[in-house]
Short mmCIF file of C-alpha atoms and ligand atoms in Angstrom, two decimals:
data_model
loop_
_atom_site.label_atom_id
_atom_site.label_comp_id
_atom_site.label_asym_id
_atom_site.label_seq_id
_atom_site.Cartn_x
_atom_site.Cartn_y
_atom_site.Cartn_z
CA MET N 7 -6.48 14.49 13.67
CA LYS N 8 -2.01 16.04 12.75
CA ILE N 9 -0.14 12.93 12.34
CA ALA N 10 3.52 12.64 11.42
CA MET N 11 4.87 8.70 9.87
CA ILE N 12 8.11 7.94 9.83
CA GLY N 13 9.25 6.26 7.41
CA THR N 14 7.67 6.13 3.83
CA GLY N 15 8.50 2.38 3.10
CA TYR N 16 5.89 0.03 1.95
CA VAL N 17 3.70 0.33 5.29
CA GLY N 18 4.13 4.59 6.42
CA LEU N 19 3.84 5.16 3.20
CA VAL N 20 0.51 3.33 2.95
CA SER N 21 -1.65 4.26 5.65
CA GLY N 22 0.63 8.17 6.26
CA VAL N 23 -1.75 8.38 2.62
CA CYS N 24 -4.92 6.11 4.24
CA PHE N 25 -4.74 8.31 6.98
CA SER N 26 -5.08 11.39 4.85
CA ASP N 27 -7.37 10.07 3.26
CA PHE N 28 -8.82 9.78 6.52
CA GLY N 29 -9.06 13.45 6.36
CA HIS N 30 -6.31 13.86 9.05
CA GLU N 31 -3.16 15.97 7.92
CA VAL N 32 -0.65 13.79 7.32
CA VAL N 33 3.09 14.41 7.34
CA CYS N 34 5.48 12.31 6.08
CA VAL N 35 8.39 11.97 7.39
CA ASP N 36 12.03 9.80 5.82
CA LYS N 37 15.43 9.81 6.04
CA ASP N 38 16.23 9.18 2.20
CA PRO N 39 15.98 12.29 0.82
CA ARG N 40 15.57 10.08 -2.78
CA LYS N 41 12.34 8.65 -1.15
CA ILE N 42 11.51 12.65 -0.58
CA GLU N 43 12.69 13.38 -3.64
CA MET N 44 10.21 11.45 -5.74
CA LEU N 45 7.75 11.87 -3.55
CA GLU N 46 7.23 15.70 -3.34
CA ARG N 47 6.71 15.85 -6.89
CA GLY N 48 4.15 12.65 -7.30
CA GLU N 49 5.94 9.59 -7.92
CA VAL N 50 5.76 6.58 -5.64
CA PRO N 51 9.26 4.92 -4.76
CA ILE N 52 7.32 1.49 -5.05
CA PHE N 53 4.44 -0.04 -6.74
CA GLU N 54 1.60 -0.77 -5.08
CA PRO N 55 -2.03 -0.80 -6.86
CA GLY N 56 -3.55 2.45 -6.49
CA LEU N 57 -1.60 4.44 -4.53
CA ASP N 58 -0.85 6.73 -6.73
CA GLN N 59 -4.35 8.03 -7.44
CA VAL N 60 -4.65 7.96 -3.49
CA MET N 61 -1.59 9.44 -2.70
CA ALA N 62 -2.00 12.02 -5.61
CA ARG N 63 -6.06 13.09 -4.37
CA ASN N 64 -4.32 14.09 -0.27
CA VAL N 65 -2.60 15.93 -1.90
CA GLU N 66 -4.17 17.86 -4.31
CA GLY N 67 -6.66 18.02 -0.61
CA GLY N 68 -3.84 19.52 0.75
CA ARG N 69 -3.95 16.86 3.82
CA LEU N 70 -0.22 14.49 2.48
CA THR N 71 3.06 15.77 2.45
CA PHE N 72 6.25 15.51 2.77
CA THR N 73 9.87 15.97 4.54
CA GLY N 74 12.89 14.55 5.49
CA ASP N 75 12.65 17.01 8.50
CA LEU N 76 11.76 14.73 11.90
CA ALA N 77 11.53 18.09 13.88
CA ALA N 78 9.30 19.85 11.72
CA ALA N 79 7.30 16.78 11.09
CA VAL N 80 6.60 15.91 14.87
CA ASP N 81 5.84 19.47 15.79
CA GLY N 82 2.58 19.94 16.78
CA ALA N 83 1.25 16.08 16.08
CA ASP N 84 -0.92 14.20 18.18
CA ALA N 85 0.21 11.27 17.02
CA VAL N 86 4.07 10.87 15.63
CA PHE N 87 4.04 7.11 13.92
CA ILE N 88 7.49 5.62 13.90
CA ALA N 89 6.91 2.82 10.52
CA VAL N 90 10.40 2.53 9.82
CA GLY N 91 11.54 -0.87 9.19
CA THR N 92 13.31 -3.72 11.74
CA PRO N 93 14.57 -6.44 9.73
CA THR N 94 16.43 -9.90 10.81
CA ARG N 95 20.38 -8.22 12.75
CA ARG N 96 23.06 -10.24 11.09
CA GLY N 97 24.00 -13.04 12.65
CA ASP N 98 21.87 -13.56 15.09
CA GLY N 99 17.93 -14.25 14.42
CA HIS N 100 16.63 -10.92 16.72
CA ALA N 101 14.63 -8.07 14.98
CA ASP N 102 17.41 -4.94 14.32
CA LEU N 103 16.13 -2.52 16.28
CA THR N 104 17.92 -0.17 15.84
CA TYR N 105 15.89 1.95 12.69
CA VAL N 106 13.24 1.84 15.67
CA MET N 107 15.31 3.68 18.70
CA ALA N 108 17.07 5.92 16.53
CA ALA N 109 13.62 7.65 15.18
CA ALA N 110 12.28 7.02 18.84
CA GLU N 111 15.32 9.18 20.26
CA GLU N 112 15.19 12.10 17.24
CA ILE N 113 11.24 11.97 18.43
CA ALA N 114 12.02 12.69 21.35
CA ASN N 115 13.86 15.38 21.15
CA ALA N 116 11.73 17.19 18.77
CA LEU N 117 8.44 17.00 20.50
CA THR N 118 6.32 20.24 21.55
CA GLY N 119 3.28 19.32 23.34
CA TYR N 120 1.48 15.99 24.69
CA ALA N 121 1.56 13.19 22.01
CA VAL N 122 0.82 9.93 21.26
CA ILE N 123 3.85 8.00 19.94
CA VAL N 124 2.55 4.55 17.81
CA THR N 125 4.55 1.62 16.70
CA LYS N 126 3.94 0.64 12.78
CA SER N 127 6.76 -1.43 12.51
CA THR N 128 6.35 -5.11 14.15
CA VAL N 129 8.35 -4.99 17.02
CA PRO N 130 9.88 -7.73 19.87
CA VAL N 131 7.38 -8.30 22.94
CA GLY N 132 9.26 -5.04 25.43
CA THR N 133 9.87 -2.81 22.49
CA ASN N 134 6.95 -0.47 23.03
CA ARG N 135 8.06 0.04 26.99
CA LYS N 136 11.79 0.64 25.85
CA VAL N 137 10.48 3.08 23.03
CA GLN N 138 8.95 4.92 26.76
CA ALA N 139 11.40 4.81 28.61
CA THR N 140 14.21 5.70 25.43
CA ILE N 141 12.02 8.98 25.25
CA ALA N 142 11.59 9.55 28.77
CA GLN N 143 15.51 9.20 29.07
CA ALA N 144 16.02 11.90 26.02
CA ASN N 145 14.05 13.97 27.01
CA PRO N 146 12.43 14.17 30.53
CA ALA N 147 10.06 17.08 29.90
CA ALA N 148 8.24 15.34 27.61
CA ASP N 149 4.68 15.28 27.38
CA PHE N 150 3.99 12.14 26.46
CA ASP N 151 2.44 8.33 25.14
CA VAL N 152 3.34 5.06 23.45
CA ALA N 153 0.59 2.63 21.51
CA SER N 154 1.59 -0.16 19.72
CA ASN N 155 -0.48 -0.61 16.55
CA PRO N 156 1.01 -3.69 14.25
CA GLU N 157 0.37 -3.50 10.49
CA PHE N 158 -1.11 -6.11 8.66
CA LEU N 159 -1.43 -4.78 5.62
CA ARG N 160 -0.74 -7.15 2.07
CA GLU N 161 1.89 -5.53 -0.10
CA GLY N 162 -0.15 -5.63 -3.46
CA ALA N 163 -3.98 -5.63 -1.69
CA ALA N 164 -2.52 -3.11 1.07
CA ILE N 165 -4.56 0.05 0.05
CA ASP N 166 -8.16 -2.21 0.61
CA ASP N 167 -7.09 -3.85 3.39
CA PHE N 168 -6.28 -1.00 5.54
CA MET N 169 -8.76 0.22 4.31
CA ARG N 170 -10.53 -2.57 4.84
CA PRO N 171 -8.65 -4.63 6.99
CA ASP N 172 -10.12 -7.68 8.99
CA ARG N 173 -8.48 -5.48 12.38
CA VAL N 174 -7.27 -2.83 14.09
CA VAL N 175 -5.42 -4.04 16.52
CA VAL N 176 -4.44 -0.58 19.49
CA GLY N 177 -1.79 -1.61 22.49
CA VAL N 178 -2.86 1.74 24.86
CA GLU N 179 -2.26 1.44 28.38
CA SER N 180 -4.10 5.79 29.09
CA ASP N 181 -7.26 7.04 27.98
CA ARG N 182 -5.59 9.88 26.95
CA ALA N 183 -3.71 7.96 24.11
CA ARG N 184 -6.58 5.99 23.84
CA ASP N 185 -8.96 8.39 23.00
CA VAL N 186 -6.47 10.03 20.24
CA MET N 187 -6.08 6.02 18.67
CA ALA N 188 -10.11 5.56 18.50
CA GLU N 189 -10.24 9.17 16.81
CA ILE N 190 -7.49 8.32 14.44
CA TYR N 191 -9.23 5.18 13.36
CA ARG N 192 -12.86 6.58 13.51
CA PRO N 193 -13.62 5.63 10.17
CA LEU N 194 -12.78 2.51 10.28
CA PHE N 195 -14.66 1.94 13.83
CA LEU N 196 -17.92 4.39 12.21
CA ARG N 197 -17.63 1.40 9.62
CA GLU N 198 -18.37 -2.06 12.04
CA PHE N 199 -13.95 -2.13 11.80
CA PRO N 200 -13.04 -4.50 14.50
CA ILE N 201 -10.61 -1.95 17.17
CA VAL N 202 -9.06 -4.75 19.58
CA TYR N 203 -7.93 -2.35 22.64
CA THR N 204 -4.89 -4.36 24.41
CA ASP N 205 -2.15 -3.78 26.85
CA LEU N 206 1.11 -2.92 24.84
CA GLU N 207 3.15 -6.49 25.01
CA THR N 208 -0.21 -8.12 23.76
CA ALA N 209 -0.54 -6.31 20.89
CA GLU N 210 3.29 -6.62 20.28
CA MET N 211 2.56 -10.71 21.24
CA ILE N 212 -0.62 -10.24 18.23
CA LYS N 213 1.46 -9.73 15.10
CA TYR N 214 4.23 -12.46 15.54
CA GLY N 215 1.37 -14.77 16.47
CA ALA N 216 -0.56 -13.79 13.49
CA ASN N 217 2.51 -14.36 11.00
CA ALA N 218 3.79 -17.03 12.02
CA PHE N 219 0.82 -19.10 12.12
CA LEU N 220 0.15 -17.64 8.50
CA ALA N 221 3.92 -18.18 7.98
CA ALA N 222 2.68 -22.35 9.44
CA LYS N 223 -0.23 -23.05 7.81
CA ILE N 224 1.86 -22.13 4.34
CA THR N 225 4.19 -24.80 5.40
CA PHE N 226 1.65 -27.21 6.62
CA ILE N 227 1.11 -27.98 2.96
CA ASN N 228 4.03 -27.20 1.03
CA GLU N 229 5.23 -30.37 3.23
CA MET N 230 1.82 -31.93 2.35
CA ALA N 231 2.26 -31.13 -1.13
CA MET N 232 6.42 -33.05 -1.08
CA LEU N 233 4.12 -36.42 0.91
CA CYS N 234 1.55 -36.09 -2.49
CA GLU N 235 4.69 -36.99 -4.94
CA LYS N 236 5.58 -40.03 -3.27
CA THR N 237 1.82 -41.23 -2.39
CA GLY N 238 0.10 -39.78 -6.09
CA ALA N 239 -1.98 -37.88 -4.01
CA ASP N 240 -3.04 -33.75 -5.92
CA ILE N 241 -2.75 -31.47 -3.16
CA LYS N 242 -4.73 -28.31 -5.54
CA ALA N 243 -7.88 -30.88 -4.99
CA VAL N 244 -6.38 -31.57 -1.07
CA ALA N 245 -6.07 -28.30 -0.53
CA LYS N 246 -9.48 -27.52 -1.63
CA GLY N 247 -11.37 -30.67 0.21
CA MET N 248 -9.58 -28.96 3.46
CA GLY N 249 -9.74 -25.51 2.78
CA LEU N 250 -12.97 -26.28 2.32
CA ASP N 251 -13.96 -27.13 6.36
CA GLY N 252 -14.37 -23.34 7.84
CA ARG N 253 -12.63 -24.50 10.54
CA ILE N 254 -9.26 -24.96 8.39
CA GLY N 255 -10.92 -22.10 5.36
CA ASN N 256 -8.44 -22.09 1.75
CA LYS N 257 -6.76 -18.87 2.67
CA PHE N 258 -2.75 -19.57 2.50
CA LEU N 259 -3.06 -23.17 1.94
CA HIS N 260 -1.85 -22.78 -2.37
CA ALA N 261 1.70 -25.24 -2.27
CA GLY N 262 4.52 -23.47 -3.76
CA PRO N 263 8.34 -22.44 -3.32
CA GLY N 264 7.16 -21.21 0.05
CA TYR N 265 6.85 -18.74 1.36
CA GLY N 266 9.50 -15.21 1.35
CA GLY N 267 8.95 -11.63 1.16
CA SER N 268 9.89 -9.24 3.35
CA CYS N 269 8.01 -9.94 6.52
CA PHE N 270 7.50 -14.34 7.47
CA PRO N 271 11.40 -15.00 7.25
CA LYS N 272 12.42 -12.16 9.44
CA ASP N 273 9.37 -12.42 12.08
CA THR N 274 9.29 -16.67 12.11
CA SER N 275 12.85 -15.87 13.00
CA ALA N 276 12.08 -13.33 16.07
CA LEU N 277 9.72 -15.19 17.03
CA ALA N 278 11.84 -17.85 17.33
CA ARG N 279 13.98 -15.48 18.94
CA ILE N 280 12.06 -14.51 21.84
CA GLY N 281 11.08 -17.97 22.54
CA GLN N 282 14.78 -18.80 22.77
CA ASP N 283 14.90 -15.37 25.30
CA TYR N 284 12.08 -16.53 27.75
CA ALA N 285 13.16 -20.62 27.49
CA CYS N 286 10.58 -20.98 25.99
CA PRO N 287 11.13 -22.74 22.68
CA MET N 288 8.43 -21.87 19.57
CA LYS N 289 9.25 -25.61 18.68
CA ILE N 290 6.56 -25.47 15.28
CA THR N 291 7.87 -22.09 14.08
CA GLU N 292 11.50 -23.61 14.24
CA THR N 293 10.52 -26.49 12.08
CA VAL N 294 8.52 -23.83 10.26
CA ILE N 295 11.60 -21.99 9.27
CA ALA N 296 14.13 -24.79 8.64
CA VAL N 297 10.86 -27.00 6.37
CA ASN N 298 10.93 -23.30 4.32
CA ASP N 299 14.46 -23.60 3.60
CA ALA N 300 14.40 -27.34 2.03
CA VAL N 301 11.15 -26.23 0.24
CA LYS N 302 12.90 -23.64 -1.71
CA ARG N 303 16.26 -26.13 -2.18
CA ARG N 304 13.42 -28.62 -3.30
CA MET N 305 12.08 -25.66 -6.05
CA ILE N 306 16.14 -26.24 -7.08
CA ASP N 307 16.05 -29.88 -7.35
CA LYS N 308 12.61 -30.03 -9.75
CA VAL N 309 14.55 -27.64 -12.17
CA VAL N 310 17.69 -30.01 -12.36
CA ASP N 311 15.61 -33.14 -13.08
CA LEU N 312 13.29 -31.25 -16.00
CA CYS N 313 17.01 -30.46 -18.09
CA GLY N 314 17.40 -34.22 -17.40
CA GLY N 315 19.88 -34.00 -14.07
CA SER N 316 21.93 -30.62 -14.80
CA VAL N 317 21.18 -27.58 -16.14
CA ASN N 318 24.48 -26.53 -17.18
CA GLY N 319 24.79 -25.00 -20.82
CA LYS N 320 20.71 -25.22 -20.34
CA VAL N 321 19.15 -22.09 -21.61
CA ILE N 322 16.17 -21.89 -19.09
CA ALA N 323 13.36 -19.26 -18.81
CA VAL N 324 12.29 -17.18 -15.58
CA LEU N 325 8.95 -16.10 -15.56
CA GLY N 326 8.30 -13.57 -12.12
CA VAL N 327 11.12 -13.01 -8.89
CA THR N 328 9.22 -10.98 -7.14
CA PHE N 329 8.02 -12.98 -3.80
CA LYS N 330 4.28 -12.26 -4.66
CA PRO N 331 2.74 -10.59 -8.06
CA ASN N 332 1.33 -7.21 -7.66
CA THR N 333 4.43 -6.21 -5.79
CA ASP N 334 7.98 -4.59 -5.66
CA ASP N 335 9.18 -6.49 -3.51
CA MET N 336 12.01 -8.56 -3.36
CA ARG N 337 12.98 -9.33 0.29
CA GLU N 338 13.65 -13.02 0.41
CA ALA N 339 11.65 -13.68 -2.25
CA PRO N 340 11.78 -17.89 -3.49
CA SER N 341 13.60 -16.94 -6.80
CA LEU N 342 16.99 -15.32 -4.33
CA THR N 343 17.59 -18.68 -3.68
CA ILE N 344 16.32 -20.27 -6.38
CA VAL N 345 17.61 -18.44 -9.42
CA PRO N 346 22.00 -18.40 -8.10
CA ALA N 347 21.49 -21.87 -7.54
CA LEU N 348 21.03 -22.69 -11.27
CA VAL N 349 23.38 -19.81 -12.80
CA GLY N 350 25.69 -21.67 -9.80
CA GLY N 351 24.40 -24.97 -11.82
CA GLY N 352 25.79 -23.73 -14.84
CA ALA N 353 22.72 -22.26 -16.55
CA GLN N 354 22.14 -19.53 -18.86
CA LEU N 355 18.83 -17.92 -17.36
CA ARG N 356 17.07 -15.32 -18.96
CA VAL N 357 14.82 -13.08 -16.42
CA VAL N 358 10.96 -11.62 -16.54
CA ASP N 359 9.21 -9.34 -13.96
CA PRO N 360 6.95 -7.26 -14.65
CA GLN N 361 8.03 -5.25 -11.62
CA GLY N 362 10.60 -7.44 -10.11
CA ARG N 363 13.83 -5.44 -11.95
CA ARG N 364 14.65 -2.56 -10.86
CA GLU N 365 15.44 -4.32 -7.19
CA GLY N 366 16.09 -7.31 -8.94
CA GLU N 367 19.36 -6.54 -11.07
CA ALA N 368 21.67 -6.29 -8.53
CA LEU N 369 20.26 -9.04 -6.31
CA LEU N 370 20.31 -11.31 -9.12
CA PRO N 371 23.36 -10.65 -11.31
CA GLY N 372 24.71 -13.22 -14.25
CA VAL N 373 20.97 -12.99 -15.91
CA GLN N 374 19.20 -11.36 -18.83
CA TRP N 375 16.55 -8.98 -17.90
CA MET N 376 13.84 -9.62 -20.95
CA ASP N 377 10.38 -7.78 -20.66
CA ASP N 378 8.73 -10.48 -22.83
CA ALA N 379 8.08 -14.35 -21.36
CA TYR N 380 7.45 -15.22 -25.18
CA LYS N 381 11.41 -13.48 -26.89
CA ALA N 382 12.56 -15.08 -22.96
CA ALA N 383 11.11 -18.70 -24.20
CA GLN N 384 12.95 -18.68 -28.26
CA ASP N 385 15.13 -21.34 -28.01
CA ALA N 386 15.05 -21.91 -24.21
CA ASP N 387 15.62 -25.59 -22.93
CA ALA N 388 12.92 -24.73 -19.97
CA VAL N 389 10.27 -22.46 -18.59
CA VAL N 390 10.14 -21.49 -14.91
CA ILE N 391 7.02 -20.08 -13.25
CA LEU N 392 8.15 -18.15 -10.18
CA THR N 393 5.46 -15.94 -9.56
CA GLU N 394 1.97 -15.95 -10.13
CA TRP N 395 1.32 -12.42 -12.27
CA ASN N 396 -2.16 -11.99 -14.26
CA GLU N 397 0.02 -12.22 -17.46
CA PHE N 398 1.96 -15.59 -16.39
CA ARG N 399 -1.37 -17.32 -15.19
CA GLY N 400 -2.90 -16.58 -18.58
CA LEU N 401 0.60 -17.58 -21.04
CA ASP N 402 -0.39 -19.04 -24.92
CA LEU N 403 1.11 -21.85 -24.13
CA LYS N 404 0.77 -23.87 -26.99
CA ARG N 405 3.21 -20.53 -28.47
CA LEU N 406 5.00 -21.29 -26.02
CA ALA N 407 5.69 -24.89 -26.43
CA GLY N 408 6.71 -23.90 -30.14
CA ALA N 409 8.92 -22.11 -28.75
CA MET N 410 11.45 -23.59 -26.93
CA ALA N 411 14.27 -25.49 -27.95
CA GLN N 412 13.08 -28.04 -25.55
CA PRO N 413 9.20 -27.75 -24.63
CA ARG N 414 9.19 -28.84 -20.69
CA MET N 415 8.09 -26.40 -17.90
CA ALA N 416 8.70 -25.75 -13.87
CA ASP N 417 5.64 -24.39 -12.53
CA LEU N 418 6.46 -24.18 -9.08
CA ARG N 419 2.21 -22.14 -8.66
CA ASN N 420 0.31 -24.79 -9.91
CA ILE N 421 -1.11 -22.46 -11.80
CA TYR N 422 -1.33 -25.09 -15.21
CA PRO N 423 -4.34 -28.14 -15.72
CA VAL N 424 -1.25 -30.49 -16.18
CA GLY N 425 -3.39 -31.91 -19.58
CA ASP N 426 -3.05 -28.31 -20.90
CA VAL N 427 0.44 -28.47 -20.85
CA ARG N 428 0.53 -31.62 -22.27
CA ASP N 429 -2.25 -31.11 -25.18
CA ALA N 430 0.04 -27.45 -25.53
CA GLY N 431 2.60 -29.23 -26.62
CA PHE N 432 5.10 -29.93 -24.02
CA ASP N 433 7.70 -32.46 -23.04
CA ALA N 434 8.03 -32.41 -20.04
CA TYR N 435 5.98 -30.40 -16.86
CA VAL N 436 6.49 -30.56 -12.84
CA SER N 437 5.07 -29.18 -10.65
CA ILE N 438 3.75 -28.65 -6.35
CA GLY N 439 2.22 -31.69 -5.02
CA ARG N 440 1.32 -33.24 -8.01
CA LYS N 441 1.92 -35.65 -11.01
CA GLY N 442 3.65 -33.72 -13.93
CA PHE N 443 5.30 -35.99 -16.81
CA GLY N 444 7.82 -36.76 -18.54
CA THR N 445 10.88 -36.73 -16.24
CA GLU N 446 12.25 -39.95 -13.55
CA GLY N 447 10.90 -37.70 -10.61
N1 LIG H 12 6.05 -4.42 4.23
C1 LIG H 12 4.84 -5.78 4.37
O1 LIG H 12 4.44 -5.89 3.98
C2 LIG H 12 5.02 -5.05 5.86
C3 LIG H 12 3.31 -5.91 6.09
C4 LIG H 12 3.48 -5.45 7.68
C5 LIG H 12 4.11 -4.91 8.77
N2 LIG H 12 5.22 -4.18 8.14
C6 LIG H 12 6.64 -3.46 9.19
O2 LIG H 12 6.82 -2.62 8.62
C7 LIG H 12 7.49 -2.22 8.66
C8 LIG H 12 7.81 -1.16 7.94
O3 LIG H 12 8.71 -2.11 6.96
P1 LIG H 12 8.49 -1.96 5.13
O4 LIG H 12 8.10 -2.97 4.22
O5 LIG H 12 7.65 -0.61 5.70
O6 LIG H 12 9.95 -0.88 5.46
P2 LIG H 12 10.65 -0.64 4.67
O7 LIG H 12 11.99 -1.12 5.13
O8 LIG H 12 9.89 -0.32 3.17
O9 LIG H 12 10.93 1.06 4.24
C9 LIG H 12 11.52 1.10 5.99
C10 LIG H 12 11.37 3.33 5.91
O10 LIG H 12 12.06 3.99 6.38
C11 LIG H 12 12.87 4.84 6.05
N3 LIG H 12 13.65 4.82 7.48
C12 LIG H 12 14.36 4.16 8.61
N4 LIG H 12 14.50 5.43 9.77
C13 LIG H 12 14.03 6.25 9.92
C14 LIG H 12 14.23 7.43 10.74
N5 LIG H 12 14.60 7.01 11.46
N6 LIG H 12 13.80 7.86 10.21
C15 LIG H 12 12.60 8.94 9.20
N7 LIG H 12 12.50 7.30 8.12
C16 LIG H 12 13.59 6.01 8.35
C17 LIG H 12 14.21 4.04 5.45
O11 LIG H 12 14.47 4.88 5.21
C18 LIG H 12 12.50 3.77 4.67
O12 LIG H 12 12.36 4.06 3.38
C19 LIG H 12 8.73 -3.63 9.61
O13 LIG H 12 8.32 -3.59 11.22
C20 LIG H 12 8.09 -4.79 9.27
O14 LIG H 12 7.97 -5.19 9.64
C21 LIG H 12 6.06 -4.59 7.02
#
């Protein structure tokens, strides 16, 4: 199959690279010339573990190329994937479809023969029909079908998720388009990964349903953690006891500083808006959004309490600012709520993150970037673990405590056993939904 992939962000680049690894001939397109120049030099514009190797071997094999010329990529393609961003529209919480529709129109004008136009971006119910209408209107002679193929990969584990998915969802309404999609995903079909064929609206809805459900699961355990703090129960043990129930499962059941990232916040918001548009309020999702916002803000109070009621003049080392480990993605990260609030409260912040600095520098003004947790903790009044990068999971706690002016820790990912922190010489410790020590709260 000959594939054009429009958009080389986290989803487009991973999908394009993996499709080429399946043996297809893939051209990845982006309108950002900087990204294309980097890709042509063999550099990966994002941090995603393992992506560079798979990319290199397929470029080498002649199956994978990059261009800024959309028309050239679409010419002769069997399938054109739209993998551009669908951020939250400013002001109203809807998904912003500007990029999807602009891409659809550009594709329409570039079509030379039959092709399936596949939406990989996460889009509200009804969007694929709009894409269909837009293309038909822009180029009435175009011979095409549309397909909805939402993506479920997780940043940080994207290659494995794409190559070994729980399922592939394909919304498609003609045999011809279904055959093209079946051929594209043939390597996964042969390895017996489930491929779910649906109509367009159902495929679109599955993606929002899945993300809203996962966001709700995280938020549920975060709310339970609040109650644990009041009642003296331990959220880690509660989550373990709940998660061992096969109907519940242990994934997405870790209490933390609230969900962030490029998907959950915008997709829950979009689903809530879709519900409102259809006069069918998605009350659970709306509540999840509100509770998650409160959870993020609660983290600020935790750090303030840890510092004795005020962070003014305090030196605080923040470990991790990306929304989760193994990515450089900062979109909607809890750090973007917590760090500015601490800076605003008069704290002096030192920030360490293995990959977050490139994006983070512009997003977190007024902080000092450092490359080592122990240096950041030197003479500090508190250390705050915000993202559970591996290098923050195995800290030498004694060394850390010994370096600090005031050995106090806010472990917002519940990494460390409370006893270990105490034994290492810390004076105060707070985490999520567990008893700490050395503070009032
Ligand atoms: N990031 C994730 O983990 C993830 C997972 C599943 C689904 N999704 C969905 O996939 C979509 C893409 O997300 P992302 O994180 O990869 O976005 P991104 O912002 O990282 O990348 C989008 C890319 O599209 C390019 N682009 C925009 N318009 C273009 C055009 N007309 N022609 C060529 N290039 C164009 C941009 O320059 C950018 O490089 C979104 O709808 C998102 O919800 C994302």
